[in-house]
CSV table of C-alpha atoms in Angstrom, one decimal:
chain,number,residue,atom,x,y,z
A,1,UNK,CA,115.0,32.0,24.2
A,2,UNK,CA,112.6,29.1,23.7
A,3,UNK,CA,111.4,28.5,19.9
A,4,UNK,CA,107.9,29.2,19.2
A,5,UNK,CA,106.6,25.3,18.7
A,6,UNK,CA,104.5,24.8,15.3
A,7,UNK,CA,101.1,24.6,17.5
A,8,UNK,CA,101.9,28.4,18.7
A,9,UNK,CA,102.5,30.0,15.2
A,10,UNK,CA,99.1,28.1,13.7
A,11,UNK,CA,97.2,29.3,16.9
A,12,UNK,CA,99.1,32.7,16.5
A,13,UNK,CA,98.1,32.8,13.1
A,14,UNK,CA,94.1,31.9,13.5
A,15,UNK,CA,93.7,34.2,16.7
A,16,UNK,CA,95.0,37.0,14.2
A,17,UNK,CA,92.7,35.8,11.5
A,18,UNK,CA,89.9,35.4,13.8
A,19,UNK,CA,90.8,39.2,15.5
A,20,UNK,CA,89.5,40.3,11.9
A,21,UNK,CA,86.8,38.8,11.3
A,22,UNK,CA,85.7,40.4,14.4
A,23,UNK,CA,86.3,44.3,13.6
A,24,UNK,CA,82.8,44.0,12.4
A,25,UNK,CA,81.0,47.5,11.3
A,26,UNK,CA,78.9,49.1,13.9
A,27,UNK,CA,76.2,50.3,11.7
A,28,UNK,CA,72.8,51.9,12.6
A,29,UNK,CA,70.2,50.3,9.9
A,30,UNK,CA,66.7,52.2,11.2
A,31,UNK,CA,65.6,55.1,12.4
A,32,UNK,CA,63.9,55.2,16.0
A,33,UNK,CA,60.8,55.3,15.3
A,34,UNK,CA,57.8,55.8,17.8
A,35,UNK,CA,58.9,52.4,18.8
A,36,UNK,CA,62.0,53.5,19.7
A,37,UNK,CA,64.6,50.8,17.8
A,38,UNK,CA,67.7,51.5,18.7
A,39,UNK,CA,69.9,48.3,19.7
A,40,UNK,CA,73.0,48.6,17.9
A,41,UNK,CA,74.3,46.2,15.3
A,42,UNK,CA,77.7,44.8,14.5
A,43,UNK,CA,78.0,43.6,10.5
A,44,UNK,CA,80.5,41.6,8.8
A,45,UNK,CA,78.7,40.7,5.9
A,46,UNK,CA,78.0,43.4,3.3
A,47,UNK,CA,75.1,44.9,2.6
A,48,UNK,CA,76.1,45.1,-1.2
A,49,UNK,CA,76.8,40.8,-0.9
A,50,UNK,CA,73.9,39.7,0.9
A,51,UNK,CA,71.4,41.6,-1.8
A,52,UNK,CA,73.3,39.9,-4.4
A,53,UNK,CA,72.8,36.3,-2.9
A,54,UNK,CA,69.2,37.3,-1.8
A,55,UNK,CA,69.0,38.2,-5.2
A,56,UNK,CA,70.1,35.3,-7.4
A,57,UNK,CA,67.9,33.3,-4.9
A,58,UNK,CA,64.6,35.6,-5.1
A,59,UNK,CA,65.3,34.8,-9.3
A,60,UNK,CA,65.5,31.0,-8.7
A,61,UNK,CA,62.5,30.4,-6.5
A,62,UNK,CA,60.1,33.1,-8.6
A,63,UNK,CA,61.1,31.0,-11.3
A,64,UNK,CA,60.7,27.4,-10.3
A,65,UNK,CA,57.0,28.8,-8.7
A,66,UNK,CA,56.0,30.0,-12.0
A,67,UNK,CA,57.0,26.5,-13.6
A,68,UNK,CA,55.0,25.1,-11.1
A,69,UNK,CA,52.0,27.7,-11.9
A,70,UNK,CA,51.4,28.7,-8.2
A,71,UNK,CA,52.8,32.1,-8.4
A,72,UNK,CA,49.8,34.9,-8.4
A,73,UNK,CA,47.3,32.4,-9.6
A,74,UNK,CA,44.2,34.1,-7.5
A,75,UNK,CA,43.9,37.8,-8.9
A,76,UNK,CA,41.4,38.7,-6.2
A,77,UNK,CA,43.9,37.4,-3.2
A,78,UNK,CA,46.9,38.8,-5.4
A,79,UNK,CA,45.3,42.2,-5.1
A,80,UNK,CA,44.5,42.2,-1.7
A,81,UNK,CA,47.7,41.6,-0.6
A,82,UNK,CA,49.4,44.2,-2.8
A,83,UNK,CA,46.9,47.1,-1.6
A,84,UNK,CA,47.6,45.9,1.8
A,85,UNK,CA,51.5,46.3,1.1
A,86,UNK,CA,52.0,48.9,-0.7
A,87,UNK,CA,50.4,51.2,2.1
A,88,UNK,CA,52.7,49.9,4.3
A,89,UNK,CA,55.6,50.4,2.0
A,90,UNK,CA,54.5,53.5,2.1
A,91,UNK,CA,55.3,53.9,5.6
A,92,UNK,CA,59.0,52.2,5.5
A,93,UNK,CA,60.8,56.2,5.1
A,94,UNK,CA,60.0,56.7,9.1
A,95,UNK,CA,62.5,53.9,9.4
A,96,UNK,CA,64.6,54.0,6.2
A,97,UNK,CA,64.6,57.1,3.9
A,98,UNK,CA,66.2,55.4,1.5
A,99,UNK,CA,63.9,52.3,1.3
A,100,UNK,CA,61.8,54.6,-1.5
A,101,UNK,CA,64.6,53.6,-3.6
A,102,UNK,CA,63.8,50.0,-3.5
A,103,UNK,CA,62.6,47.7,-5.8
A,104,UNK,CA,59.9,46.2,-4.2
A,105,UNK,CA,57.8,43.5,-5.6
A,106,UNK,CA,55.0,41.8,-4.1
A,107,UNK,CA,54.0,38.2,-4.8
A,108,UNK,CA,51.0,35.2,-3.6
A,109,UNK,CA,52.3,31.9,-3.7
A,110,UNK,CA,50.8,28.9,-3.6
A,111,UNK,CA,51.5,26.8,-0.8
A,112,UNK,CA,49.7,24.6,2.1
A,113,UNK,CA,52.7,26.4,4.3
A,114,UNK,CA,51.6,29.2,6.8
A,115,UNK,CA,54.3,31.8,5.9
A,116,UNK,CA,55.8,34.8,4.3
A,117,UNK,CA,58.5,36.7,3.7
A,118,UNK,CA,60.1,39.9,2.8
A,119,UNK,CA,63.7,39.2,1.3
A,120,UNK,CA,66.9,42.1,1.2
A,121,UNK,CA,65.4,44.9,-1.0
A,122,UNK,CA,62.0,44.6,-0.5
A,123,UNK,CA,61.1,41.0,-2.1
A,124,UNK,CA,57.6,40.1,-0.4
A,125,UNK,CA,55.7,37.0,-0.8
A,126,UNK,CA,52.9,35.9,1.0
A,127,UNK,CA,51.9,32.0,1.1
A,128,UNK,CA,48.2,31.4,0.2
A,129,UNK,CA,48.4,28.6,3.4
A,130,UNK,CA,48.8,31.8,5.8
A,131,UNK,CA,45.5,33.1,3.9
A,132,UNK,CA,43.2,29.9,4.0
A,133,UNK,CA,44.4,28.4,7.3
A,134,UNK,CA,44.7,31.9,9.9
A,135,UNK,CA,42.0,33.7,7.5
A,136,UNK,CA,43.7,37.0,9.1
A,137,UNK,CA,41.1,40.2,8.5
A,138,UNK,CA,43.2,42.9,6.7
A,139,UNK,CA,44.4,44.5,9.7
A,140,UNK,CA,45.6,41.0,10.8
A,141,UNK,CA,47.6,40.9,7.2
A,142,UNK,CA,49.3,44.1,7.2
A,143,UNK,CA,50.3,42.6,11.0
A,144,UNK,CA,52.0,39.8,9.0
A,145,UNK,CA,53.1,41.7,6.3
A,146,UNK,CA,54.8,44.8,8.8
A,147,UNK,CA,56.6,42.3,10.6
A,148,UNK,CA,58.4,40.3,7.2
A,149,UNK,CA,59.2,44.3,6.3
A,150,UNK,CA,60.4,45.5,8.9
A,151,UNK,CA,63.1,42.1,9.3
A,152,UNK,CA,63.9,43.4,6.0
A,153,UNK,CA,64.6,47.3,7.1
A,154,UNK,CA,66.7,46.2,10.1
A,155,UNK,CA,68.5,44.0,8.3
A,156,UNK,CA,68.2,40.7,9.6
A,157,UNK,CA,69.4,38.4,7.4
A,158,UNK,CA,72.4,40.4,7.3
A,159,UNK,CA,73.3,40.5,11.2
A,160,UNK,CA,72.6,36.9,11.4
A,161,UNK,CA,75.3,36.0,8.9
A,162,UNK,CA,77.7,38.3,10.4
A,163,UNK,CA,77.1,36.3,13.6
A,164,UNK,CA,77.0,32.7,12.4
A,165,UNK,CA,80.4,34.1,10.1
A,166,UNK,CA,82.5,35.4,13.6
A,167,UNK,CA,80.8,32.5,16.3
A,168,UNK,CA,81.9,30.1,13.6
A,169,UNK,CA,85.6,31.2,13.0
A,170,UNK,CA,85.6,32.0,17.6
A,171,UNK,CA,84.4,27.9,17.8
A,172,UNK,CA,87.5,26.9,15.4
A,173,UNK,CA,89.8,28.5,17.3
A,174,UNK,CA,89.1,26.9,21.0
A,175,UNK,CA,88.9,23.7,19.0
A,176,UNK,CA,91.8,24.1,18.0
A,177,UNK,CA,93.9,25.9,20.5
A,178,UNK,CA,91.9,23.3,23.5
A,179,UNK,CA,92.1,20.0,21.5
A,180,UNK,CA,88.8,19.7,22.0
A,181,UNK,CA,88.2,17.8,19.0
A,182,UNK,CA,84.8,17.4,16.7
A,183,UNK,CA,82.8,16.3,19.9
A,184,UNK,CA,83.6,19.1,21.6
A,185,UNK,CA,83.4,21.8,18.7
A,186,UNK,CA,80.1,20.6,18.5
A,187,UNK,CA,79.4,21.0,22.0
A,188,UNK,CA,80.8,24.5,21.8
A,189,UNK,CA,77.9,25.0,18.7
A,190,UNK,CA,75.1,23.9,20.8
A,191,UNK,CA,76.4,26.6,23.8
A,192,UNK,CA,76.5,29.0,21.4
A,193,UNK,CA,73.4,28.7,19.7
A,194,UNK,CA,71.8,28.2,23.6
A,195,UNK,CA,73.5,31.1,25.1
A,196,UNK,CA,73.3,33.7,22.0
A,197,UNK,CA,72.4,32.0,19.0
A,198,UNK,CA,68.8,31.7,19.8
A,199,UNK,CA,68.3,34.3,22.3
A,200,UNK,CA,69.8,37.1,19.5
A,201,UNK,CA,67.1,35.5,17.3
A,202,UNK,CA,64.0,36.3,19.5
A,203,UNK,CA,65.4,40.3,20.1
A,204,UNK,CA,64.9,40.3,16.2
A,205,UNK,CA,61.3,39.1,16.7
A,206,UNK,CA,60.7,41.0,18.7
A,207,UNK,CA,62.0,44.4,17.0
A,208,UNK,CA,60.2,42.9,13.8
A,209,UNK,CA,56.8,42.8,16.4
A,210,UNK,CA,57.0,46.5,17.4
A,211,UNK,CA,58.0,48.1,14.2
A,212,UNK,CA,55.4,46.0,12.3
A,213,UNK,CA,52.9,47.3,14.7
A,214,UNK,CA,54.1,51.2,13.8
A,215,UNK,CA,54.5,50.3,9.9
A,216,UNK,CA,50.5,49.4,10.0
A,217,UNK,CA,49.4,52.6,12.3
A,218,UNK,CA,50.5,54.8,10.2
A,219,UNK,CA,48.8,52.7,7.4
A,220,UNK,CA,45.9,53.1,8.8
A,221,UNK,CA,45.4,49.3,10.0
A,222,UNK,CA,44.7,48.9,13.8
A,223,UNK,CA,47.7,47.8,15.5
A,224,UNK,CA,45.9,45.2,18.1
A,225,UNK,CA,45.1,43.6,15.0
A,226,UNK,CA,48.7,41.6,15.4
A,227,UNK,CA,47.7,40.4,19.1
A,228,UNK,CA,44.7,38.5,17.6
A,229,UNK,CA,47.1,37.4,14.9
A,230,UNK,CA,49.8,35.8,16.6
A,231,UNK,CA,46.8,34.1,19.0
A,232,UNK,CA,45.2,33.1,15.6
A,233,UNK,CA,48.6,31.8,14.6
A,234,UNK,CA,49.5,29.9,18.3
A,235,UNK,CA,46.3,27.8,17.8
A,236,UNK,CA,47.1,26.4,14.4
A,237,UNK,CA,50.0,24.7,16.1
A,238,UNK,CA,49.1,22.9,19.3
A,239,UNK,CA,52.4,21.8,19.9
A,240,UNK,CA,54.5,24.9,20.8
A,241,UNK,CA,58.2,25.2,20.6
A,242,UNK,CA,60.1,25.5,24.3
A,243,UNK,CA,60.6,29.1,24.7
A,244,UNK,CA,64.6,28.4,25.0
A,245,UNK,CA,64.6,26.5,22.2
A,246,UNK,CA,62.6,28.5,19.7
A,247,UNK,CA,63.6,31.5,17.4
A,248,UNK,CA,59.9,33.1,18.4
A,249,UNK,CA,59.2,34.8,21.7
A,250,UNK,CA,56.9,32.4,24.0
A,251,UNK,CA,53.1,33.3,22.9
A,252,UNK,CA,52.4,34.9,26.1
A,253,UNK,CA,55.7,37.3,26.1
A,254,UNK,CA,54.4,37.8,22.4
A,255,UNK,CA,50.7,38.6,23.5
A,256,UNK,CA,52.1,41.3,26.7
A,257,UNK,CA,54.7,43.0,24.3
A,258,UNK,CA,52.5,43.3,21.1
A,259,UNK,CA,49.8,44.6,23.3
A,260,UNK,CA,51.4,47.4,25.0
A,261,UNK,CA,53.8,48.3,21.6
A,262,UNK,CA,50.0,48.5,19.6
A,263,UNK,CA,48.8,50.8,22.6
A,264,UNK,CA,51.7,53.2,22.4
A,265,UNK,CA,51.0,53.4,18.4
A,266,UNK,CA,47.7,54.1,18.6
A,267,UNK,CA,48.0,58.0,18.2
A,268,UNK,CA,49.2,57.0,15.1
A,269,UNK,CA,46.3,54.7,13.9
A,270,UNK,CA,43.8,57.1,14.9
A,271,UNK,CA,45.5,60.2,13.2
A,272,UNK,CA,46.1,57.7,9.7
A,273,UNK,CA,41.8,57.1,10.1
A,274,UNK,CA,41.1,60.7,10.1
């Protein structure tokens, strides 16, 4: 019998490892909804490590803002936003009963940027650019805000690290076991990120869009609101992204989707006005 050459045990040995990495945990993050969420998602990262990292970095940037005395620094805009969140915290059980239990802290920072964020646990910070430049009405904010939850109540952060962890180790191993050196692993990369990468960015998006819109009907906040607000948003920059190389949904798939999701939540709206 022919010996097993040195290139066959190393490529024996990173399929195996790579085999591993990819026994990801199926794991179901929400609850339906009205919206009706229910893709199902593969993690390899932990919950338990992600918060941790999240975290240590929430600590870090709270920090170096307060050094720089643009955390909070408008009481009346810090207040709006809060009110505005904490109803829609209110809501986040419909999709995670256990989201009560986190410890949620809402923050204005300021920055020129058009932004915000909600990090793991329930970290929100809104960027006082978003408030001066799109000058979004309330319902247009709890639009803004919804959406940066809900990434946080699917998960998102987590799913994509899972992803980048396996697509990385899978690129390693046709390098090696092809020879198709650093021009071609990075050749590989750009397929990936083409092909899935990118396209697995937008179905989060577009989850965020539709469970955003439910999060601020049952808040009372008129869900069409986030139509005007992404239109409000698509005019601040003139120069928009190619749909297949952007994160974001094209502005018109944005518009259609956000329009009918906002229609079938409207019950909702009209039952949280009463």
């Amino acid at each position: 019998m022919k010996p097993f050459g040195l290139r066959t045990l190393i490529s024996a040995s990173v399929i195996a490892g790579t085999l591993s990495l990819v026994a990801c945990e199926t794991v179901q993050t929400t609850q339906g909804g009205t919206v009706g969420v229910d893709r199902q998602q593969r993690m390899l990262v932990s919950a338990q490590e992600l918060d941790q990292t999240a975290a240590k970095q929430y600590t870090a940037l709270i920090a170096e803002e307060k050094k720089k005395n643009a955390l909070n620094r408008d009481a009346t805009q810090v207040a709006r936003v809060r009110k505005i969140a904490d109803r829609l915290i209110a809501q986040t059980p419909v999709f995670r009963p256990d989201a009560r239990g986190w410890k949620w802290e809402v923050n204005v920072l300021s920055s020129s940027e058009v932004n915000a964020w909600c990090m793991p646990g329930g970290k929100i910070a809104v960027y006082t650019g978003l408030i001066d430049k799109v000058k979004p009405t309330d319902d247009e904010l709890a639009a803004v805000i919804g959406h940066e939850i809900s990434h946080a109540l699917r998960e998102h952060a987590r799913e994509r690290a899972s992803e980048q962890m396996v697509a990385g180790s899978l690129i390693s191993v046709g390098s090696a076991l092809f020879g198709l050196g650093d021009l071609g692993q990075q050749g590989a990369q750009y397929a990936y990120m083409g092909l899935v990468g990118l396209p697995n960015s937008r179905s989060h998006e577009t989850e965020a869009d539709r469970m955003g819109v439910e999060l601020a009907a049952r808040a009372g906040y008129d869900p069409r609101a986030a139509v005007t607000l992404w239109q409000k948003m698509g005019s601040i920059s003139s120069n928009e992204t190619p749909k297949f190389l952007s994160t974001h949904p094209s502005s018109a798939d944005r518009s259609r989707d956000l329009t009918d999701y906002s229609q079938r939540v409207m019950p909702l709206y009209l039952q949280a006005k009463k």
